[in-house]
PDB file of C-alpha atoms in Angstrom:
ATOM      1  CA  MET A  17      -0.078   0.281  -0.092  1.00  0.00           C
ATOM      2  CA  SER A  18       2.954   1.971   1.189  1.00  0.00           C
ATOM      3  CA  GLN A  19       4.753   1.444  -2.328  1.00  0.00           C
ATOM      4  CA  ALA A  20       1.948   2.048  -4.106  1.00  0.00           C
ATOM      5  CA  ARG A  21       1.270   5.243  -2.666  1.00  0.00           C
ATOM      6  CA  LYS A  22       4.912   6.582  -3.189  1.00  0.00           C
ATOM      7  CA  ASP A  23       4.387   5.438  -7.178  1.00  0.00           C
ATOM      8  CA  ALA A  24       1.801   7.704  -7.650  1.00  0.00           C
ATOM      9  CA  ARG A  25       4.001   9.731  -5.967  1.00  0.00           C
ATOM     10  CA  THR A  26       6.973   9.300  -8.019  1.00  0.00           C
ATOM     11  CA  PRO A  27       6.942  11.823 -11.197  1.00  0.00           C
ATOM     12  CA  TYR A  28       6.517   9.717 -14.445  1.00  0.00           C
ATOM     13  CA  GLN A  29       9.663   9.208 -16.360  1.00  0.00           C
ATOM     14  CA  ASP A  30       7.535   8.384 -19.627  1.00  0.00           C
ATOM     15  CA  PRO A  31       9.750  10.964 -22.147  1.00  0.00           C
ATOM     16  CA  LEU A  32       7.592  11.883 -24.788  1.00  0.00           C
ATOM     17  CA  MET A  33       5.189  13.039 -21.239  1.00  0.00           C
ATOM     18  CA  ALA A  34       8.066  14.942 -19.838  1.00  0.00           C
ATOM     19  CA  VAL A  35       7.372  16.981 -23.092  1.00  0.00           C
ATOM     20  CA  LEU A  36       3.310  16.526 -24.354  1.00  0.00           C
ATOM     21  CA  GLU A  37       2.184  17.514 -21.002  1.00  0.00           C
ATOM     22  CA  PRO A  38       4.200  20.970 -20.487  1.00  0.00           C
ATOM     23  CA  ALA A  39       3.381  22.009 -24.738  1.00  0.00           C
ATOM     24  CA  LEU A  40      -0.814  21.522 -23.382  1.00  0.00           C
ATOM     25  CA  LYS A  41       0.225  23.513 -21.101  1.00  0.00           C
ATOM     26  CA  VAL A  42       1.922  26.554 -23.387  1.00  0.00           C
ATOM     27  CA  GLY A  43      -0.424  25.458 -26.087  1.00  0.00           C
ATOM     28  CA  ALA A  44      -3.206  26.086 -23.199  1.00  0.00           C
ATOM     29  CA  PHE A  45      -1.460  29.649 -21.964  1.00  0.00           C
ATOM     30  CA  SER A  46      -1.391  30.632 -25.676  1.00  0.00           C
ATOM     31  CA  GLY A  47      -4.521  30.083 -26.148  1.00  0.00           C
ATOM     32  CA  ALA A  48      -6.235  32.053 -24.088  1.00  0.00           C
ATOM     33  CA  ALA A  49      -3.682  34.932 -24.355  1.00  0.00           C
ATOM     34  CA  GLY A  50      -4.976  34.621 -28.617  1.00  0.00           C
ATOM     35  CA  PHE A  51      -8.707  33.924 -27.070  1.00  0.00           C
ATOM     36  CA  LEU A  52      -8.044  37.489 -25.444  1.00  0.00           C
ATOM     37  CA  VAL A  53      -6.032  39.480 -28.235  1.00  0.00           C
ATOM     38  CA  GLY A  54      -8.947  38.073 -31.420  1.00  0.00           C
ATOM     39  CA  GLY A  55     -11.688  39.169 -29.798  1.00  0.00           C
ATOM     40  CA  THR A  56      -9.726  42.499 -28.716  1.00  0.00           C
ATOM     41  CA  ALA A  57      -8.864  42.989 -31.868  1.00  0.00           C
ATOM     42  CA  GLY A  58     -12.723  42.250 -33.139  1.00  0.00           C
ATOM     43  CA  ILE A  59     -14.117  44.334 -30.931  1.00  0.00           C
ATOM     44  CA  VAL A  60     -11.575  47.323 -32.265  1.00  0.00           C
ATOM     45  CA  ARG A  61     -12.033  46.146 -35.854  1.00  0.00           C
ATOM     46  CA  SER A  62     -16.525  46.588 -34.974  1.00  0.00           C
ATOM     47  CA  ALA A  63     -16.680  43.124 -36.338  1.00  0.00           C
ATOM     48  CA  THR A  64     -17.914  40.086 -34.674  1.00  0.00           C
ATOM     49  CA  PRO A  65     -15.064  39.481 -31.472  1.00  0.00           C
ATOM     50  CA  SER A  66     -16.645  35.441 -30.817  1.00  0.00           C
ATOM     51  CA  LEU A  67     -15.071  34.691 -34.224  1.00  0.00           C
ATOM     52  CA  PHE A  68     -12.181  36.576 -34.125  1.00  0.00           C
ATOM     53  CA  ALA A  69     -11.425  35.315 -30.642  1.00  0.00           C
ATOM     54  CA  THR A  70     -12.036  31.756 -31.231  1.00  0.00           C
ATOM     55  CA  ALA A  71      -9.992  31.110 -34.850  1.00  0.00           C
ATOM     56  CA  SER A  72      -6.742  33.404 -32.191  1.00  0.00           C
ATOM     57  CA  ALA A  73      -7.376  31.038 -29.615  1.00  0.00           C
ATOM     58  CA  ILE A  74      -7.697  27.914 -32.334  1.00  0.00           C
ATOM     59  CA  GLN A  75      -4.316  29.383 -33.685  1.00  0.00           C
ATOM     60  CA  CYS A  76      -2.072  30.509 -30.813  1.00  0.00           C
ATOM     61  CA  THR A  77      -2.796  26.832 -29.359  1.00  0.00           C
ATOM     62  CA  PHE A  78      -1.527  25.209 -32.670  1.00  0.00           C
ATOM     63  CA  LEU A  79       1.938  27.428 -31.780  1.00  0.00           C
ATOM     64  CA  GLY A  80       2.173  27.832 -28.975  1.00  0.00           C
ATOM     65  CA  THR A  81       1.404  23.485 -28.357  1.00  0.00           C
ATOM     66  CA  THR A  82       3.711  22.520 -31.548  1.00  0.00           C
ATOM     67  CA  TYR A  83       6.601  25.227 -30.246  1.00  0.00           C
ATOM     68  CA  TRP A  84       7.062  23.517 -26.996  1.00  0.00           C
ATOM     69  CA  ALA A  85       6.467  19.770 -28.080  1.00  0.00           C
ATOM     70  CA  SER A  86       9.360  20.636 -31.041  1.00  0.00           C
ATOM     71  CA  ARG A  87      11.532  22.143 -28.769  1.00  0.00           C
ATOM     72  CA  GLY A  88      11.170  19.754 -26.176  1.00  0.00           C
ATOM     73  CA  PHE A  89      12.220  16.955 -28.057  1.00  0.00           C
ATOM     74  CA  ALA A  90      14.661  18.706 -29.946  1.00  0.00           C
ATOM     75  CA  LEU A  91      16.570  18.909 -26.435  1.00  0.00           C
ATOM     76  CA  GLN A  92      16.466  15.357 -25.420  1.00  0.00           C
ATOM     77  CA  ALA A  93      17.485  14.608 -28.751  1.00  0.00           C
ATOM     78  CA  TRP A  94      20.717  17.004 -28.905  1.00  0.00           C
ATOM     79  CA  SER A  95      21.857  16.608 -25.154  1.00  0.00           C
ATOM     80  CA  THR A  96      20.951  15.428 -22.178  1.00  0.00           C
ATOM     81  CA  PRO A  97      17.770  16.887 -19.728  1.00  0.00           C
ATOM     82  CA  GLY A  98      19.745  18.855 -17.327  1.00  0.00           C
ATOM     83  CA  LEU A  99      22.960  19.776 -19.265  1.00  0.00           C
ATOM     84  CA  GLN A 100      21.444  21.548 -22.435  1.00  0.00           C
ATOM     85  CA  SER A 101      23.810  24.082 -22.808  1.00  0.00           C
ATOM     86  CA  SER A 102      22.841  28.159 -24.558  1.00  0.00           C
ATOM     87  CA  ASN A 103      23.842  27.430 -27.638  1.00  0.00           C
ATOM     88  CA  ASP A 104      21.794  24.284 -27.981  1.00  0.00           C
ATOM     89  CA  ARG A 105      18.516  26.105 -26.213  1.00  0.00           C
ATOM     90  CA  ILE A 106      19.238  29.014 -29.231  1.00  0.00           C
ATOM     91  CA  LYS A 107      19.308  26.387 -31.892  1.00  0.00           C
ATOM     92  CA  ALA A 108      16.337  24.065 -30.682  1.00  0.00           C
ATOM     93  CA  SER A 109      14.330  27.306 -30.145  1.00  0.00           C
ATOM     94  CA  ALA A 110      14.665  28.740 -33.166  1.00  0.00           C
ATOM     95  CA  LEU A 111      14.160  25.525 -35.391  1.00  0.00           C
ATOM     96  CA  ALA A 112      10.758  24.331 -33.549  1.00  0.00           C
ATOM     97  CA  GLY A 113      10.190  28.292 -33.612  1.00  0.00           C
ATOM     98  CA  GLY A 114      10.375  27.819 -37.949  1.00  0.00           C
ATOM     99  CA  LEU A 115       8.637  24.471 -37.759  1.00  0.00           C
ATOM    100  CA  SER A 116       5.611  25.527 -35.329  1.00  0.00           C
ATOM    101  CA  GLY A 117       5.388  28.790 -37.251  1.00  0.00           C
ATOM    102  CA  GLY A 118       5.245  27.074 -41.000  1.00  0.00           C
ATOM    103  CA  LEU A 119       3.442  24.161 -40.223  1.00  0.00           C
ATOM    104  CA  THR A 120       0.966  27.273 -38.840  1.00  0.00           C
ATOM    105  CA  GLY A 121       1.299  29.343 -41.594  1.00  0.00           C
ATOM    106  CA  LEU A 122       0.458  26.268 -44.422  1.00  0.00           C
ATOM    107  CA  LEU A 123      -2.659  24.679 -41.930  1.00  0.00           C
ATOM    108  CA  PHE A 124      -4.463  28.541 -40.729  1.00  0.00           C
ATOM    109  CA  ARG A 125      -3.652  31.315 -43.832  1.00  0.00           C
ATOM    110  CA  GLY A 126      -2.354  29.357 -47.191  1.00  0.00           C
ATOM    111  CA  ARG A 127       0.893  28.213 -48.666  1.00  0.00           C
ATOM    112  CA  SER A 128       1.917  31.396 -49.518  1.00  0.00           C
ATOM    113  CA  ASN A 129       2.036  32.452 -46.084  1.00  0.00           C
ATOM    114  CA  GLU A 130       4.126  28.976 -45.088  1.00  0.00           C
ATOM    115  CA  ILE A 131       7.964  30.043 -45.787  1.00  0.00           C
ATOM    116  CA  PRO A 132       7.326  33.615 -43.688  1.00  0.00           C
ATOM    117  CA  GLY A 133       6.274  32.074 -40.751  1.00  0.00           C
ATOM    118  CA  THR A 134       8.687  30.340 -41.209  1.00  0.00           C
ATOM    119  CA  LEU A 135      11.397  32.765 -40.849  1.00  0.00           C
ATOM    120  CA  VAL A 136       9.999  35.275 -38.700  1.00  0.00           C
ATOM    121  CA  MET A 137       9.345  32.156 -36.379  1.00  0.00           C
ATOM    122  CA  ALA A 138      12.187  31.133 -35.774  1.00  0.00           C
ATOM    123  CA  LEU A 139      13.937  34.802 -36.073  1.00  0.00           C
ATOM    124  CA  LEU A 140      11.888  35.444 -33.332  1.00  0.00           C
ATOM    125  CA  ALA A 141      12.773  32.169 -30.802  1.00  0.00           C
ATOM    126  CA  GLY A 142      15.891  32.838 -31.621  1.00  0.00           C
ATOM    127  CA  ALA A 143      15.989  35.781 -30.248  1.00  0.00           C
ATOM    128  CA  GLY A 144      13.933  35.410 -27.856  1.00  0.00           C
ATOM    129  CA  GLN A 145      15.796  32.172 -25.786  1.00  0.00           C
ATOM    130  CA  GLY A 146      18.967  34.058 -26.455  1.00  0.00           C
ATOM    131  CA  THR A 147      17.672  37.204 -24.608  1.00  0.00           C
ATOM    132  CA  ALA A 148      16.565  34.950 -21.849  1.00  0.00           C
ATOM    133  CA  ASN A 149      19.784  33.025 -21.716  1.00  0.00           C
ATOM    134  CA  TRP A 150      21.791  36.467 -21.313  1.00  0.00           C
ATOM    135  CA  TRP A 151      18.451  37.848 -18.331  1.00  0.00           C
ATOM    136  CA  GLN A 152      19.276  35.311 -16.381  1.00  0.00           C
ATOM    137  CA  SER A 153      21.945  34.410 -14.033  1.00  0.00           C
ATOM    138  CA  PRO A 154      24.970  32.581 -14.695  1.00  0.00           C
ATOM    139  CA  LYS A 155      23.626  30.416 -11.446  1.00  0.00           C
ATOM    140  CA  ALA A 156      20.543  29.690 -13.502  1.00  0.00           C
ATOM    141  CA  VAL A 157      22.252  28.910 -16.836  1.00  0.00           C
ATOM    142  CA  VAL A 158      23.848  25.806 -17.200  1.00  0.00           C
ATOM    143  CA  ALA A 159      27.956  26.130 -17.197  1.00  0.00           C
ATOM    144  CA  GLU A 160      29.563  24.207 -19.793  1.00  0.00           C
ATOM    145  CA  THR A 161      32.379  22.713 -18.332  1.00  0.00           C
ATOM    146  CA  ASP A 162      33.081  19.409 -20.218  1.00  0.00           C
ATOM    147  CA  LYS A 163      34.082  21.910 -23.190  1.00  0.00           C
ATOM    148  CA  PRO A 164      37.866  22.547 -22.844  1.00  0.00           C
ATOM    149  CA  LYS A 165      38.659  26.154 -22.094  1.00  0.00           C
ATOM    150  CA  PRO A 166      41.057  28.120 -24.260  1.00  0.00           C
ATOM    151  CA  SER A 167      44.791  28.256 -23.616  1.00  0.00           C
ATOM    152  CA  TRP A 168      44.920  32.384 -23.040  1.00  0.00           C
ATOM    153  CA  THR A 169      42.178  34.714 -22.718  1.00  0.00           C
ATOM    154  CA  TRP A 170      41.647  38.153 -23.547  1.00  0.00           C
ATOM    155  CA  ALA A 171      42.993  39.365 -19.884  1.00  0.00           C
ATOM    156  CA  SER A 172      46.423  37.584 -20.303  1.00  0.00           C
ATOM    157  CA  LEU A 173      46.978  40.256 -22.449  1.00  0.00           C
ATOM    158  CA  LEU A 174      46.423  42.917 -19.763  1.00  0.00           C
ATOM    159  CA  PRO A 175      49.578  44.955 -18.230  1.00  0.00           C
ATOM    160  CA  MET A 176      47.504  44.040 -14.879  1.00  0.00           C
ATOM    161  CA  LYS A 177      46.816  40.655 -13.529  1.00  0.00           C
ATOM    162  CA  HIS A 178      44.616  40.238  -9.861  1.00  0.00           C
ATOM    163  CA  MET A 179      46.496  39.120  -7.437  1.00  0.00           C
ATOM    164  CA  THR A 180      45.332  37.448  -4.178  1.00  0.00           C
ATOM    165  CA  ASN A 181      46.653  39.054  -0.407  1.00  0.00           C
ATOM    166  CA  GLU A 182      48.816  35.875  -0.361  1.00  0.00           C
ATOM    167  CA  GLU A 183      50.440  36.898  -3.164  1.00  0.00           C
ATOM    168  CA  TYR A 184      50.510  40.667  -2.618  1.00  0.00           C
ATOM    169  CA  ALA A 185      51.886  39.807   0.765  1.00  0.00           C
ATOM    170  CA  GLU A 186      54.834  37.352  -0.549  1.00  0.00           C
ATOM    171  CA  ILE A 187      55.610  40.700  -2.651  1.00  0.00           C
ATOM    172  CA  LEU A 188      56.244  43.134  -0.286  1.00  0.00           C
ATOM    173  CA  ARG A 189      58.392  40.994   1.644  1.00  0.00           C
ATOM    174  CA  GLU A 190      60.449  40.206  -1.054  1.00  0.00           C
ATOM    175  CA  LYS A 191      61.212  43.746  -1.424  1.00  0.00           C
ATOM    176  CA  LEU A 192      61.619  44.530   2.300  1.00  0.00           C
ATOM    177  CA  LEU A 193      64.604  41.782   2.250  1.00  0.00           C
ATOM    178  CA  LYS A 194      66.032  43.765  -0.615  1.00  0.00           C
ATOM    179  CA  VAL A 195      66.097  47.266   0.658  1.00  0.00           C
ATOM    180  CA  ASP A 196      67.331  44.950   4.417  1.00  0.00           C
ATOM    181  CA  VAL A 197      69.999  44.434   1.589  1.00  0.00           C
ATOM    182  CA  GLU A 198      70.843  47.375   0.712  1.00  0.00           C
ATOM    183  CA  ILE A 199      70.690  48.305   4.034  1.00  0.00           C
ATOM    184  CA  SER A 200      73.353  46.429   5.232  1.00  0.00           C
ATOM    185  CA  ILE A 201      75.266  47.127   2.539  1.00  0.00           C
ATOM    186  CA  LEU A 202      75.336  50.752   2.820  1.00  0.00           C
ATOM    187  CA  ASP A 203      76.000  50.693   6.790  1.00  0.00           C
ATOM    188  CA  ASP A 204      78.751  48.512   5.479  1.00  0.00           C
ATOM    189  CA  LYS A 205      79.950  50.872   3.370  1.00  0.00           C
ATOM    190  CA  MET A 206      79.451  53.901   6.418  1.00  0.00           C
ATOM    191  CA  ALA A 207      81.639  51.604   8.389  1.00  0.00           C
ATOM    192  CA  ALA A 208      84.571  51.242   5.810  1.00  0.00           C
ATOM    193  CA  LEU A 209      84.418  54.832   5.682  1.00  0.00           C
ATOM    194  CA  LYS A 210      84.397  55.351   8.951  1.00  0.00           C
ATOM    195  CA  THR A 211      87.832  52.909   9.916  1.00  0.00           C
ATOM    196  CA  GLN A 212      89.125  54.804   7.379  1.00  0.00           C
ATOM    197  CA  HIS A 213      89.082  57.628   7.875  1.00  0.00           C
ATOM    198  CA  ALA A 214      90.191  57.098  11.968  1.00  0.00           C
ATOM    199  CA  SER A 215      92.589  55.472  10.159  1.00  0.00           C
ATOM    200  CA  GLY A 216      93.197  58.520   8.252  1.00  0.00           C
ATOM    201  CA  SER A 217      93.755  60.754  11.307  1.00  0.00           C
ATOM    202  CA  ALA A 218      96.350  58.673  13.195  1.00  0.00           C
ATOM    203  CA  GLU A 219      98.654  58.973  10.708  1.00  0.00           C
ATOM    204  CA  SER A 220      98.471  62.682  10.932  1.00  0.00           C
ATOM    205  CA  GLU A 221      98.538  62.979  13.810  1.00  0.00           C
ATOM    206  CA  THR A 222     101.824  60.968  13.960  1.00  0.00           C
ATOM    207  CA  SER A 223     103.552  62.380  10.995  1.00  0.00           C
ATOM    208  CA  GLN A 224     102.574  66.402  13.366  1.00  0.00           C
ATOM    209  CA  ASN A 225     103.883  64.697  16.365  1.00  0.00           C
ATOM    210  CA  ALA A 226     107.132  62.856  14.715  1.00  0.00           C
ATOM    211  CA  ALA A 227     107.873  66.524  13.208  1.00  0.00           C
ATOM    212  CA  VAL A 228     107.645  68.777  16.436  1.00  0.00           C
ATOM    213  CA  LEU A 229     110.187  66.225  18.313  1.00  0.00           C
ATOM    214  CA  LEU A 230     112.769  65.935  15.854  1.00  0.00           C
ATOM    215  CA  PRO A 231     115.592  68.841  16.300  1.00  0.00           C
ATOM    216  CA  LYS A 232     115.600  72.046  14.185  1.00  0.00           C
ATOM    217  CA  GLU A 233     119.137  72.891  12.824  1.00  0.00           C
TER     218      GLU A 233
END
């Protein structure tokens, strides 16, 4: 009994339903939005609002469902679920947008709208996904850790680099050590000069004393 309840609470693992259920939800929301927009357009044009609302709801439902389903299937085919890169999402969104836009234009507006619908929806979907990737925080976007990093970066070309506190302290210690060595050398030179000066003074005094002690001729 407890095992049955646990299985009932466990989310489904079917890849097909993992794509179709969110797609149907997106289609329902798209249809509701299309119903409101179509009804408003019908009122503005002084036409039959119910007809505009129904037609717009059907088209938006089909567009939203096919777009999200195509995007989900593309992501499942190209990468592991939950590990999609930003480029994979952009490509999948553009492909799904083109497919859903082309089918919607072909089925609801005629063959002449198939190619324009494909191009416009592909561009809009790809640009929208790129904007969403840029807007999201770095933690929300999966990092591409498996891709090899380049051996050089633009930061390596700069004359300055970021240093940690330990590196900065080590540089200061090296500079202080050089200063101590230079001070020791100067002290040795000053001591040598003092010794030389003292010895020179002693020699001059000795010569003066010797000159005083010598008898005058």
